[in-house]
């Protein structure tokens, strides 16, 4: 074996030991000295990619870019006399930039004076490629109007006298994103056919043009931007999965693959603790409480994270309750009063009528009864009161109504019939029971200062959180509390914990 072949074999063995199988692939079996190296470029901490839209730039911060693909073939007299023939491929660099990098790689070989150079090339591409191309903290992608190849690549050689070497047929171990272009016409069309096609398109109506444009694929630059963001998120998740974190609940050290990171706040918890926390909140109907367990942190997990933590069945309940809670907070939404329906109905502006789109029931917005035309709701109430005047008035005190209800509920059929003839059946079954229920609620609950929902306190401290709107307030004085709720109890007569309440 010649000295060149020995050096080639030693270089390839060194590359194989340095780089992972995803980064270095050797083509074929020995003595074939060809392969490919995927070089991940090192990015500064504040690096971002941008896409120009009109006069502005749409920027996204990223930490990883898809790797450059360096495909090489070593001639027999490398490294003593000839340089490697190589191809540089990258989706986010232009052909001009790739040509500049290739020319510099050729200069690096000439500077070695006949030594192996592949590792030096990789180091340059990884550490100095961006600064060499004058790319520092911002990579501006070509706009949709510029020419953008589907996968920018350049066949490059250090010696211009040698013919170009075709790229080897390799099976990539890591896909490189591409940016497909948008053709104007069908493949194989002549210039006249494309012109005729464009002329026919110009004769479409405005509506047909809008429909045609809506079916077009994204522009090449937009597709490339999407691919860069997807690759960045995948690499960040891969790095996260290999790191060790302390759970913010149980304080146990866990691998990132067994943890959940909340994107809004960056807090990390193990999947076991976060799963139990979310399941308890959803089971109790407190979907607004599915947030970060950290005190005073309002960040929430994404729906995809919640689904992976609680399973399909509980997630369906979470999704339904979250929608209902959101609708409850909307002032222009009411619910159909039909017991068999209860669907959400959006109110029309300056209208007293609502029509349920599910069951078709029309009702009055004010009294929630069947729509009664232009008559005021009080007219109906007065008519109802006049009908009830024929009956004996029910007791006005709570004790009297309680005694009457117990007499009616526990009495025989004859006794019930007698009470119904005296007070009215509807009066006994609705008015008395409703009054007792309302009296109990008034005696044992308070109203949220934000949404006026009835809230019962069954123990604990005086800092309450409304499960409907999420407002924090003091149970003693009903003052709305901010994030620093403890200051209220320090600077007011209210106590934070009262055993008697």
CSV table of N, CA, C and O in Angstrom, one decimal, residues 373-420:
chain,number,residue,atom,x,y,z
A,373,UNK,N,-92.0,38.8,22.6
A,373,UNK,CA,-92.3,39.9,21.7
A,373,UNK,C,-91.8,41.2,22.3
A,373,UNK,O,-90.8,41.2,23.0
A,374,UNK,N,-92.5,42.3,22.0
A,374,UNK,CA,-92.0,43.6,22.4
A,374,UNK,C,-92.4,43.9,23.9
A,374,UNK,O,-92.0,44.9,24.4
A,375,UNK,N,-93.2,43.1,24.5
A,375,UNK,CA,-93.6,43.3,25.9
A,375,UNK,C,-92.4,43.2,26.8
A,375,UNK,O,-91.5,42.4,26.6
A,376,UNK,N,-92.5,44.1,27.8
A,376,UNK,CA,-91.4,44.1,28.8
A,376,UNK,C,-91.5,42.8,29.7
A,376,UNK,O,-92.6,42.3,29.9
A,377,UNK,N,-90.3,42.4,30.2
A,377,UNK,CA,-90.3,41.2,31.0
A,377,UNK,C,-91.2,41.4,32.3
A,377,UNK,O,-91.8,40.4,32.8
A,378,UNK,N,-91.2,42.6,32.8
A,378,UNK,CA,-92.0,42.8,34.0
A,378,UNK,C,-93.5,42.6,33.8
A,378,UNK,O,-94.2,42.3,34.7
A,379,UNK,N,-94.0,42.8,32.6
A,379,UNK,CA,-95.4,42.5,32.3
A,379,UNK,C,-95.7,41.0,32.6
A,379,UNK,O,-96.7,40.7,33.2
A,380,UNK,N,-94.8,40.2,32.1
A,380,UNK,CA,-95.1,38.8,32.3
A,380,UNK,C,-95.0,38.4,33.8
A,380,UNK,O,-95.7,37.6,34.3
A,381,UNK,N,-94.1,39.1,34.5
A,381,UNK,CA,-94.0,38.8,35.9
A,381,UNK,C,-95.2,39.3,36.7
A,381,UNK,O,-95.7,38.7,37.6
A,382,UNK,N,-95.8,40.5,36.2
A,382,UNK,CA,-97.0,41.0,36.9
A,382,UNK,C,-98.2,40.0,36.6
A,382,UNK,O,-99.0,39.8,37.5
A,383,UNK,N,-98.3,39.5,35.4
A,383,UNK,CA,-99.4,38.6,35.1
A,383,UNK,C,-99.2,37.3,36.0
A,383,UNK,O,-100.2,36.8,36.5
A,384,UNK,N,-98.0,36.9,36.1
A,384,UNK,CA,-97.8,35.7,36.9
A,384,UNK,C,-98.1,35.9,38.4
A,384,UNK,O,-98.7,35.1,39.1
A,385,UNK,N,-97.8,37.2,38.9
A,385,UNK,CA,-98.2,37.5,40.2
A,385,UNK,C,-99.7,37.6,40.4
A,385,UNK,O,-100.2,37.2,41.5
A,386,UNK,N,-100.4,38.1,39.4
A,386,UNK,CA,-101.8,38.2,39.5
A,386,UNK,C,-102.5,36.8,39.6
A,386,UNK,O,-103.5,36.6,40.3
A,387,UNK,N,-101.9,35.9,38.9
A,387,UNK,CA,-102.4,34.5,38.9
A,387,UNK,C,-102.2,33.9,40.3
A,387,UNK,O,-103.0,33.1,40.8
A,388,UNK,N,-101.1,34.3,40.9
A,388,UNK,CA,-100.8,33.7,42.2
A,388,UNK,C,-101.5,34.3,43.4
A,388,UNK,O,-101.4,33.8,44.5
A,389,UNK,N,-102.2,35.5,43.1
A,389,UNK,CA,-102.9,36.2,44.2
A,389,UNK,C,-104.0,35.4,44.7
A,389,UNK,O,-104.5,35.6,45.8
A,390,UNK,N,-104.5,34.4,43.9
A,390,UNK,CA,-105.7,33.6,44.3
A,390,UNK,C,-105.2,32.6,45.4
A,390,UNK,O,-106.1,32.1,46.2
A,391,UNK,N,-103.9,32.4,45.6
A,391,UNK,CA,-103.4,31.5,46.6
A,391,UNK,C,-103.0,32.2,47.8
A,391,UNK,O,-102.8,33.5,47.8
A,392,UNK,N,-102.9,31.5,48.9
A,392,UNK,CA,-102.5,32.1,50.2
A,392,UNK,C,-101.0,32.4,50.1
A,392,UNK,O,-100.2,31.6,49.5
A,393,UNK,N,-100.6,33.5,50.6
A,393,UNK,CA,-99.1,33.9,50.6
A,393,UNK,C,-98.3,32.9,51.4
A,393,UNK,O,-98.7,32.5,52.5
A,394,UNK,N,-97.2,32.6,50.9
A,394,UNK,CA,-96.2,31.7,51.7
A,394,UNK,C,-95.6,32.5,52.8
A,394,UNK,O,-95.6,33.7,52.8
A,395,UNK,N,-95.1,31.8,53.8
A,395,UNK,CA,-94.4,32.5,54.9
A,395,UNK,C,-93.2,33.3,54.4
A,395,UNK,O,-92.5,32.9,53.4
A,396,UNK,N,-93.0,34.5,55.0
A,396,UNK,CA,-91.9,35.4,54.5
A,396,UNK,C,-90.6,35.0,55.2
A,396,UNK,O,-89.5,35.3,54.6
A,397,UNK,N,-90.6,34.4,56.3
A,397,UNK,CA,-89.4,34.1,57.0
A,397,UNK,C,-88.8,32.8,56.5
A,397,UNK,O,-89.5,31.9,56.0
A,398,UNK,N,-87.5,32.7,56.7
A,398,UNK,CA,-86.8,31.4,56.3
A,398,UNK,C,-87.3,30.3,57.1
A,398,UNK,O,-87.5,29.2,56.6
A,399,UNK,N,-87.5,30.5,58.4
A,399,UNK,CA,-88.0,29.4,59.3
A,399,UNK,C,-89.4,28.9,58.9
A,399,UNK,O,-89.7,27.7,58.9
A,400,UNK,N,-90.2,29.9,58.5
A,400,UNK,CA,-91.6,29.5,58.1
A,400,UNK,C,-91.5,28.7,56.8
A,400,UNK,O,-92.3,27.7,56.6
A,401,UNK,N,-90.7,29.2,55.8
A,401,UNK,CA,-90.6,28.5,54.5
A,401,UNK,C,-90.0,27.1,54.7
A,401,UNK,O,-90.4,26.1,54.1
A,402,UNK,N,-89.1,27.0,55.6
A,402,UNK,CA,-88.5,25.7,55.9
A,402,UNK,C,-89.5,24.7,56.5
A,402,UNK,O,-89.6,23.5,56.1
A,403,UNK,N,-90.3,25.2,57.4
A,403,UNK,CA,-91.3,24.3,58.0
A,403,UNK,C,-92.4,23.9,57.0
A,403,UNK,O,-92.8,22.8,57.0
A,404,UNK,N,-92.7,24.9,56.1
A,404,UNK,CA,-93.7,24.6,55.1
A,404,UNK,C,-93.2,23.5,54.1
A,404,UNK,O,-93.9,22.6,53.7
A,405,UNK,N,-91.9,23.7,53.7
A,405,UNK,CA,-91.3,22.7,52.8
A,405,UNK,C,-91.2,21.3,53.4
A,405,UNK,O,-91.5,20.3,52.7
A,406,UNK,N,-90.8,21.3,54.7
A,406,UNK,CA,-90.7,20.0,55.3
A,406,UNK,C,-92.1,19.3,55.5
A,406,UNK,O,-92.2,18.1,55.3
A,407,UNK,N,-93.1,20.1,55.7
A,407,UNK,CA,-94.5,19.6,55.8
A,407,UNK,C,-94.9,19.0,54.5
A,407,UNK,O,-95.5,18.0,54.4
A,408,UNK,N,-94.6,19.8,53.4
A,408,UNK,CA,-95.0,19.3,52.1
A,408,UNK,C,-94.2,18.1,51.6
A,408,UNK,O,-94.8,17.2,51.0
A,409,UNK,N,-92.9,18.1,51.9
A,409,UNK,CA,-92.1,17.0,51.4
A,409,UNK,C,-92.3,15.7,52.1
A,409,UNK,O,-92.2,14.7,51.5
A,410,UNK,N,-92.7,15.8,53.4
A,410,UNK,CA,-92.9,14.6,54.1
A,410,UNK,C,-94.3,14.2,54.3
A,410,UNK,O,-94.6,13.2,54.9
A,411,UNK,N,-95.2,15.0,53.8
A,411,UNK,CA,-96.6,14.7,54.0
A,411,UNK,C,-97.2,13.7,53.1
A,411,UNK,O,-96.5,13.3,52.1
A,412,UNK,N,-98.4,13.2,53.4
A,412,UNK,CA,-99.0,12.2,52.6
A,412,UNK,C,-99.6,12.8,51.3
A,412,UNK,O,-99.5,14.1,51.1
A,413,UNK,N,-100.1,12.0,50.4
A,413,UNK,CA,-100.7,12.6,49.2
A,413,UNK,C,-101.8,13.5,49.5
A,413,UNK,O,-102.0,14.5,48.8
A,414,UNK,N,-102.7,13.2,50.5
A,414,UNK,CA,-103.8,14.0,50.8
A,414,UNK,C,-103.3,15.4,51.4
A,414,UNK,O,-103.8,16.4,51.0
A,415,UNK,N,-102.3,15.3,52.2
A,415,UNK,CA,-101.7,16.5,52.8
A,415,UNK,C,-101.1,17.4,51.7
A,415,UNK,O,-101.2,18.6,51.7
A,416,UNK,N,-100.4,16.8,50.8
A,416,UNK,CA,-99.8,17.5,49.7
A,416,UNK,C,-100.9,18.2,48.8
A,416,UNK,O,-100.7,19.4,48.4
A,417,UNK,N,-101.9,17.5,48.6
A,417,UNK,CA,-103.0,18.0,47.7
A,417,UNK,C,-103.6,19.2,48.4
A,417,UNK,O,-104.0,20.2,47.8
A,418,UNK,N,-103.8,19.1,49.7
A,418,UNK,CA,-104.3,20.3,50.5
A,418,UNK,C,-103.4,21.5,50.4
A,418,UNK,O,-103.9,22.6,50.2
A,419,UNK,N,-102.1,21.3,50.6
A,419,UNK,CA,-101.2,22.4,50.6
A,419,UNK,C,-101.1,23.0,49.2
A,419,UNK,O,-100.9,24.2,49.0
A,420,UNK,N,-101.2,22.2,48.2
A,420,UNK,CA,-101.1,22.7,46.8
A,420,UNK,C,-102.4,23.5,46.5
A,420,UNK,O,-102.3,24.5,45.8
